[in-house]
Backbone as JSON, one array per atom type, in Angstrom:
{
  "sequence": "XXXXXXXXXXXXXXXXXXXXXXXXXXXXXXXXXXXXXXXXXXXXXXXXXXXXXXXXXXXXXXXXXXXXXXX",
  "N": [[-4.99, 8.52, 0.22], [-8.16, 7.94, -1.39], [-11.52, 7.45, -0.88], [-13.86, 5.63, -2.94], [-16.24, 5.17, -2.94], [-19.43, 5.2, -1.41], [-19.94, 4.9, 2.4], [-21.66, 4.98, 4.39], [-22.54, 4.16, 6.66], [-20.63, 4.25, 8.55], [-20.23, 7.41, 8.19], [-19.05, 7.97, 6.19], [-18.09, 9.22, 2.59], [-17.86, 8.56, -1.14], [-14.63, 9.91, -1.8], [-13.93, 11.53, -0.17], [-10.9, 11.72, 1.97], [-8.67, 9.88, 3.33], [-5.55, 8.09, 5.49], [-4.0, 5.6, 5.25], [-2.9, 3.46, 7.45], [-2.13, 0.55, 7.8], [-1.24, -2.69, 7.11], [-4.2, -4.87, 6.05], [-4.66, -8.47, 5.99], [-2.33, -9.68, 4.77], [-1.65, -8.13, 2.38], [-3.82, -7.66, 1.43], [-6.11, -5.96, 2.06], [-6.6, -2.8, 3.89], [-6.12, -0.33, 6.7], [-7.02, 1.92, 7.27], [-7.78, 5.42, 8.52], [-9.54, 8.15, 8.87], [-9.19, 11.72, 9.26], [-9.99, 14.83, 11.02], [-9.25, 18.11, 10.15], [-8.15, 19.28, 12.45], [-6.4, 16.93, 12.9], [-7.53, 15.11, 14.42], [-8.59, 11.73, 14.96], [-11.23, 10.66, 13.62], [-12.81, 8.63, 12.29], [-11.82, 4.97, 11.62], [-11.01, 2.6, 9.7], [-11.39, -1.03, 7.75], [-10.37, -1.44, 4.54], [-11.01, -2.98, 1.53], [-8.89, -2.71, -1.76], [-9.98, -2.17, -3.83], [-12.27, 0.06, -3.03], [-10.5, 2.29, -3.11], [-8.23, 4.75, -4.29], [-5.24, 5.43, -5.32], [-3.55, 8.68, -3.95], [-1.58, 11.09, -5.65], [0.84, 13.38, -5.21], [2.69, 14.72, -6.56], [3.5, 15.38, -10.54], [2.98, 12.69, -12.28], [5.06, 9.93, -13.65], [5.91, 9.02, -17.33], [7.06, 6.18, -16.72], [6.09, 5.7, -14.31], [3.19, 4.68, -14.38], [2.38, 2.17, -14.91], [2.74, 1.24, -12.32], [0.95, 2.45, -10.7], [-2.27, 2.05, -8.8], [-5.31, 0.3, -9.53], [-8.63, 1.14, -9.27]],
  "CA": [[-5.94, 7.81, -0.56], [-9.38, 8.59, -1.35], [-12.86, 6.36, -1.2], [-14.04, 5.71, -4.7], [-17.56, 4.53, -2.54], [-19.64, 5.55, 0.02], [-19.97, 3.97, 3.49], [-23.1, 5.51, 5.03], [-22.54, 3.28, 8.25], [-19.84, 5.02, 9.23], [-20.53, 8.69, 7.87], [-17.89, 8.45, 5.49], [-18.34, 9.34, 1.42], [-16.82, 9.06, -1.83], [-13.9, 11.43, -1.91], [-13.1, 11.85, 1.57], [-9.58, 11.81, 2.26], [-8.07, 9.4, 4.83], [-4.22, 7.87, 5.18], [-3.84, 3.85, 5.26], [-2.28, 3.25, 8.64], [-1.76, -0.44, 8.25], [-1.93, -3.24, 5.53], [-4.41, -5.73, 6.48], [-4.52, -10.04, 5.32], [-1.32, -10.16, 4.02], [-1.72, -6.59, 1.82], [-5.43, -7.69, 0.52], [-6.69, -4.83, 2.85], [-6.01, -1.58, 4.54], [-7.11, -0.26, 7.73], [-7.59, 3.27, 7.14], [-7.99, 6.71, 9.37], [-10.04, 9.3, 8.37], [-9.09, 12.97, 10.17], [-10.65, 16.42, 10.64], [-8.47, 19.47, 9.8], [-7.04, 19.26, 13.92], [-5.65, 15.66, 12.84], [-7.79, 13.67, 15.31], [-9.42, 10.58, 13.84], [-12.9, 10.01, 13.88], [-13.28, 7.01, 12.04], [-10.71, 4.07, 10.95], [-12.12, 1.59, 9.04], [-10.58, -1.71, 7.06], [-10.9, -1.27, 3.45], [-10.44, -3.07, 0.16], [-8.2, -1.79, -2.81], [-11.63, -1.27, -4.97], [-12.64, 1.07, -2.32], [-9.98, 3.65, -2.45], [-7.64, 5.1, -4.94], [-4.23, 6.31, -4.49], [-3.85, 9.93, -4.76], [-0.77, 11.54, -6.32], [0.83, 14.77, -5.06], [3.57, 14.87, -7.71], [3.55, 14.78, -11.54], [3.27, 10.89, -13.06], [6.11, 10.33, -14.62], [5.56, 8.22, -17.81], [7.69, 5.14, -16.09], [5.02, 5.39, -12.68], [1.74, 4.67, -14.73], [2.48, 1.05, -14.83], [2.93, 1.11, -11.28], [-0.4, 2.97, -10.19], [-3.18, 1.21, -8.58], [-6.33, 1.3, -10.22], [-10.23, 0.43, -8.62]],
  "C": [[-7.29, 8.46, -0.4], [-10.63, 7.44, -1.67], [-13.4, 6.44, -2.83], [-15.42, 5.53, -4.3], [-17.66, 4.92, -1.37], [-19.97, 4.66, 1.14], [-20.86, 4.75, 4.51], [-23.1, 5.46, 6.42], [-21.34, 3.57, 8.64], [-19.11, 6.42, 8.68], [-19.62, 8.62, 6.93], [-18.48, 8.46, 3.86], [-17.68, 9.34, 0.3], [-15.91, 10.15, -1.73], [-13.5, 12.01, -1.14], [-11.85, 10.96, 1.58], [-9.01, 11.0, 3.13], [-6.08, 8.73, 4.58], [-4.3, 6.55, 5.99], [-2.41, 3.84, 6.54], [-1.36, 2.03, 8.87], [-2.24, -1.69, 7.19], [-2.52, -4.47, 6.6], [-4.18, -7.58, 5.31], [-3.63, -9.56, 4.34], [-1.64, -8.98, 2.75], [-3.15, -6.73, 0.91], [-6.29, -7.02, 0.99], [-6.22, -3.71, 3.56], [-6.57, -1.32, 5.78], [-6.41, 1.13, 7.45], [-8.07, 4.61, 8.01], [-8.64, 7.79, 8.59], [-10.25, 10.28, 9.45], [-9.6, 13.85, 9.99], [-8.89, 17.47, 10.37], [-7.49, 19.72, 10.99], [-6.38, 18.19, 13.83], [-6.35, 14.66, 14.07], [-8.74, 12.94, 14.68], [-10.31, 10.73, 14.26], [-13.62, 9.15, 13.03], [-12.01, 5.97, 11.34], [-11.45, 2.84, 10.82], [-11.0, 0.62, 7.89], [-11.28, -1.37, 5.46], [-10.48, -2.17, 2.55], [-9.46, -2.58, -1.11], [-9.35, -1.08, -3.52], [-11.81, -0.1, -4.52], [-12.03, 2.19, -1.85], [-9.34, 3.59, -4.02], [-6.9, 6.23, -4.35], [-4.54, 7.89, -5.05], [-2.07, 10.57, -4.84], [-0.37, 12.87, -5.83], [1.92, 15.1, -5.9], [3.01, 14.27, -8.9], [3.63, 13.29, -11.77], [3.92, 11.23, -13.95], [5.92, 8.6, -15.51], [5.89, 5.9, -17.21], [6.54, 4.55, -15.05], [3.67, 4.9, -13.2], [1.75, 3.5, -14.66], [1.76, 0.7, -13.16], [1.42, 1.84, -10.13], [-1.5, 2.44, -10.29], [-4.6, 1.83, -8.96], [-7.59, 0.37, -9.75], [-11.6, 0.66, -9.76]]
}
């Protein structure tokens, strides 16, 4: 996933990259890791859906567009 918004208060910025670790309140939140390039975290943070968007490493296949979350 990727931030759609920045978060100042804990260095992080649109468009930075992190991987959803853990769904928080019943899947109305995420708690979130954001890694350097060696894979060690340096910040994990709960997030909203608004505040991220999935990211895709395969083609969307007309069927999946339904199914893709949108902030």
């Amino acid at each position: 996933m990727a931030l759609t918004i920045n978060l100042p208060e804990y260095n992080l910025y649109r468009g930075q990259v992190g991987t959803v670790i853990e769904l928080l309140a019943g899947g109305a939140a995420f708690e979130v890791e954001f890694s350097d390039r060696n894979g060690c975290t340096y910040e994990s943070v709960g997030l909203r859906p608004e505040q991220i968007m999935v990211l895709d490493f395969e083609p969307a296949s007309p069927d999946s567009v339904s199914e893709m979350v949108t902030a």
